[in-house]
Amino acid sequence: MTPTKKGSDKPKVAFTLDQIEKEAHPDIEPLRMGVGGKVIELRSPMDMEASALVDLLEAMEQNAQMSELGEAAQAIKMLPVLLGEENYQILLDAKASFPALMKISEKVEAYYEEAFAAVGVDDPKGSSSQ
């Protein structure tokens, strides 16, 4: 270790978290959907704090393990997690049909997959499907 010069006790910093956040943050538009005169907006998962993203990924993983529910039931069960409870309630209050919820689920999952792909994550759910 090289001794520091007297008077410069501060360690030299190569980069800061703020610099990394700016560098690593892809410019991904939020996903917006109109529902009965309201707009539901989903921020990119890249705009989430790490702990919220971990919670989302854990919920996605648990959902994928519940194969006995069937694909449609899994999608509906995941929708509140993907959208957020408040946004999901807006859909329920608007009396969204089951087929509409399924289609919304597909679009939201595709949006999240595109966001992960933008930063080089191929399979955020960690599944080996395909």
mmCIF file of C-alpha atoms in Angstrom:
data_model
loop_
_atom_site.group_PDB
_atom_site.id
_atom_site.type_symbol
_atom_site.label_atom_id
_atom_site.label_comp_id
_atom_site.label_asym_id
_atom_site.label_seq_id
_atom_site.Cartn_x
_atom_site.Cartn_y
_atom_site.Cartn_z
ATOM 1 C CA MET A 1 0.000 0.000 0.000
ATOM 2 C CA THR A 2 1.374 3.379 -0.983
ATOM 3 C CA PRO A 3 1.614 5.859 1.859
ATOM 4 C CA THR A 4 -0.577 8.910 1.430
ATOM 5 C CA LYS A 5 0.912 12.364 1.325
ATOM 6 C CA LYS A 6 0.595 14.360 4.446
ATOM 7 C CA GLY A 7 -2.436 16.633 4.235
ATOM 8 C CA SER A 8 -4.341 14.399 1.813
ATOM 9 C CA ASP A 9 -5.895 11.831 4.127
ATOM 10 C CA LYS A 10 -8.901 11.331 1.879
ATOM 11 C CA PRO A 11 -8.792 8.116 -0.126
ATOM 12 C CA LYS A 12 -9.004 8.521 -3.884
ATOM 13 C CA VAL A 13 -12.444 7.492 -5.162
ATOM 14 C CA ALA A 14 -12.650 5.879 -8.605
ATOM 15 C CA PHE A 15 -16.423 6.404 -8.960
ATOM 16 C CA THR A 16 -19.512 7.116 -6.912
ATOM 17 C CA LEU A 17 -22.833 5.341 -6.651
ATOM 18 C CA ASP A 18 -24.522 8.358 -8.250
ATOM 19 C CA GLN A 19 -22.185 8.086 -11.253
ATOM 20 C CA ILE A 20 -22.898 4.366 -11.584
ATOM 21 C CA GLU A 21 -26.662 4.932 -11.308
ATOM 22 C CA LYS A 22 -26.533 7.444 -14.182
ATOM 23 C CA GLU A 23 -24.311 5.196 -16.278
ATOM 24 C CA ALA A 24 -26.313 2.000 -15.669
ATOM 25 C CA HIS A 25 -29.787 3.480 -15.992
ATOM 26 C CA PRO A 26 -31.313 2.760 -19.409
ATOM 27 C CA ASP A 27 -33.894 5.250 -20.639
ATOM 28 C CA ILE A 28 -37.028 3.083 -20.596
ATOM 29 C CA GLU A 29 -40.417 4.735 -20.890
ATOM 30 C CA PRO A 30 -42.991 3.758 -18.267
ATOM 31 C CA LEU A 31 -45.779 1.469 -19.444
ATOM 32 C CA ARG A 32 -49.048 3.405 -19.371
ATOM 33 C CA MET A 33 -52.592 2.113 -19.708
ATOM 34 C CA GLY A 34 -55.833 4.063 -19.697
ATOM 35 C CA VAL A 35 -58.566 2.628 -17.469
ATOM 36 C CA GLY A 36 -61.889 4.417 -17.158
ATOM 37 C CA GLY A 37 -60.438 7.907 -17.458
ATOM 38 C CA LYS A 38 -57.454 7.087 -15.227
ATOM 39 C CA VAL A 39 -53.920 6.256 -16.281
ATOM 40 C CA ILE A 40 -52.090 3.357 -14.717
ATOM 41 C CA GLU A 41 -48.355 3.853 -15.004
ATOM 42 C CA LEU A 42 -45.777 1.141 -14.437
ATOM 43 C CA ARG A 43 -42.260 2.328 -13.973
ATOM 44 C CA SER A 44 -39.528 0.291 -15.518
ATOM 45 C CA PRO A 45 -38.118 -2.350 -13.190
ATOM 46 C CA MET A 46 -34.820 -0.564 -13.775
ATOM 47 C CA ASP A 47 -36.278 2.408 -11.874
ATOM 48 C CA MET A 48 -37.100 0.246 -8.850
ATOM 49 C CA GLU A 49 -34.955 0.152 -5.764
ATOM 50 C CA ALA A 50 -33.063 -3.118 -5.516
ATOM 51 C CA SER A 51 -35.187 -4.413 -2.607
ATOM 52 C CA ALA A 52 -38.454 -3.858 -4.517
ATOM 53 C CA LEU A 53 -37.023 -5.610 -7.555
ATOM 54 C CA VAL A 54 -35.897 -8.558 -5.418
ATOM 55 C CA ASP A 55 -39.451 -8.817 -4.020
ATOM 56 C CA LEU A 56 -40.869 -8.782 -7.558
ATOM 57 C CA LEU A 57 -38.459 -11.458 -8.774
ATOM 58 C CA GLU A 58 -39.178 -13.662 -5.744
ATOM 59 C CA ALA A 59 -42.917 -13.392 -6.404
ATOM 60 C CA MET A 60 -42.345 -14.268 -10.065
ATOM 61 C CA GLU A 61 -40.269 -17.287 -9.071
ATOM 62 C CA GLN A 62 -42.861 -18.513 -6.544
ATOM 63 C CA ASN A 63 -45.586 -18.068 -9.131
ATOM 64 C CA ALA A 64 -43.648 -20.093 -11.703
ATOM 65 C CA GLN A 65 -43.395 -22.951 -9.185
ATOM 66 C CA MET A 66 -47.192 -23.182 -8.831
ATOM 67 C CA SER A 67 -47.755 -25.144 -12.014
ATOM 68 C CA GLU A 68 -50.817 -26.867 -10.558
ATOM 69 C CA LEU A 69 -52.730 -23.589 -10.807
ATOM 70 C CA GLY A 70 -52.467 -23.505 -14.572
ATOM 71 C CA GLU A 71 -51.048 -20.724 -16.682
ATOM 72 C CA ALA A 72 -54.168 -18.525 -16.616
ATOM 73 C CA ALA A 73 -54.530 -18.664 -12.840
ATOM 74 C CA GLN A 74 -50.822 -17.968 -12.389
ATOM 75 C CA ALA A 75 -51.054 -14.891 -14.596
ATOM 76 C CA ILE A 76 -54.020 -13.508 -12.672
ATOM 77 C CA LYS A 77 -52.357 -14.227 -9.327
ATOM 78 C CA MET A 78 -49.225 -12.375 -10.454
ATOM 79 C CA LEU A 79 -51.020 -9.335 -11.844
ATOM 80 C CA PRO A 80 -51.315 -7.486 -8.500
ATOM 81 C CA VAL A 81 -47.589 -8.029 -7.943
ATOM 82 C CA LEU A 82 -46.676 -6.816 -11.424
ATOM 83 C CA LEU A 83 -49.025 -3.819 -11.408
ATOM 84 C CA GLY A 84 -49.063 -2.956 -7.738
ATOM 85 C CA GLU A 85 -52.135 -3.426 -5.549
ATOM 86 C CA GLU A 86 -53.498 0.073 -6.167
ATOM 87 C CA ASN A 87 -53.307 -0.249 -9.963
ATOM 88 C CA TYR A 88 -54.798 -3.738 -9.813
ATOM 89 C CA GLN A 89 -57.713 -2.405 -7.773
ATOM 90 C CA ILE A 90 -58.357 0.198 -10.478
ATOM 91 C CA LEU A 91 -58.792 -2.670 -12.959
ATOM 92 C CA LEU A 92 -61.122 -4.523 -10.605
ATOM 93 C CA ASP A 93 -63.176 -1.373 -10.001
ATOM 94 C CA ALA A 94 -63.443 -0.941 -13.779
ATOM 95 C CA LYS A 95 -64.859 -4.501 -13.903
ATOM 96 C CA ALA A 96 -62.138 -5.789 -16.235
ATOM 97 C CA SER A 97 -62.978 -9.186 -17.699
ATOM 98 C CA PHE A 98 -60.870 -12.283 -17.164
ATOM 99 C CA PRO A 99 -59.677 -12.329 -20.807
ATOM 100 C CA ALA A 100 -58.708 -8.638 -20.530
ATOM 101 C CA LEU A 101 -56.720 -9.341 -17.346
ATOM 102 C CA MET A 102 -54.934 -12.171 -19.139
ATOM 103 C CA LYS A 103 -54.007 -9.885 -22.038
ATOM 104 C CA ILE A 104 -52.853 -7.139 -19.650
ATOM 105 C CA SER A 105 -50.711 -9.698 -17.837
ATOM 106 C CA GLU A 106 -49.068 -10.697 -21.127
ATOM 107 C CA LYS A 107 -48.327 -7.081 -22.023
ATOM 108 C CA VAL A 108 -46.907 -6.265 -18.586
ATOM 109 C CA GLU A 109 -44.677 -9.349 -18.579
ATOM 110 C CA ALA A 110 -43.437 -8.473 -22.089
ATOM 111 C CA TYR A 111 -42.676 -4.930 -20.879
ATOM 112 C CA TYR A 112 -40.664 -6.238 -17.933
ATOM 113 C CA GLU A 113 -38.796 -8.722 -20.149
ATOM 114 C CA GLU A 114 -37.868 -5.914 -22.580
ATOM 115 C CA ALA A 115 -36.647 -3.764 -19.671
ATOM 116 C CA PHE A 116 -34.445 -6.583 -18.384
ATOM 117 C CA ALA A 117 -33.133 -7.275 -21.889
ATOM 118 C CA ALA A 118 -32.174 -3.587 -22.224
ATOM 119 C CA VAL A 119 -29.601 -4.066 -19.459
ATOM 120 C CA GLY A 120 -28.447 -7.471 -20.636
ATOM 121 C CA VAL A 121 -30.487 -9.761 -18.373
ATOM 122 C CA ASP A 122 -31.772 -12.602 -20.546
ATOM 123 C CA ASP A 123 -34.161 -14.357 -18.169
ATOM 124 C CA PRO A 124 -35.082 -12.404 -15.025
ATOM 125 C CA LYS A 125 -37.191 -15.274 -13.691
ATOM 126 C CA GLY A 126 -34.200 -17.617 -13.823
ATOM 127 C CA SER A 127 -36.266 -20.269 -15.537
ATOM 128 C CA SER A 128 -34.923 -22.769 -17.969
ATOM 129 C CA SER A 129 -38.048 -22.831 -20.096
ATOM 130 C CA GLN A 130 -38.048 -22.594 -23.908
#
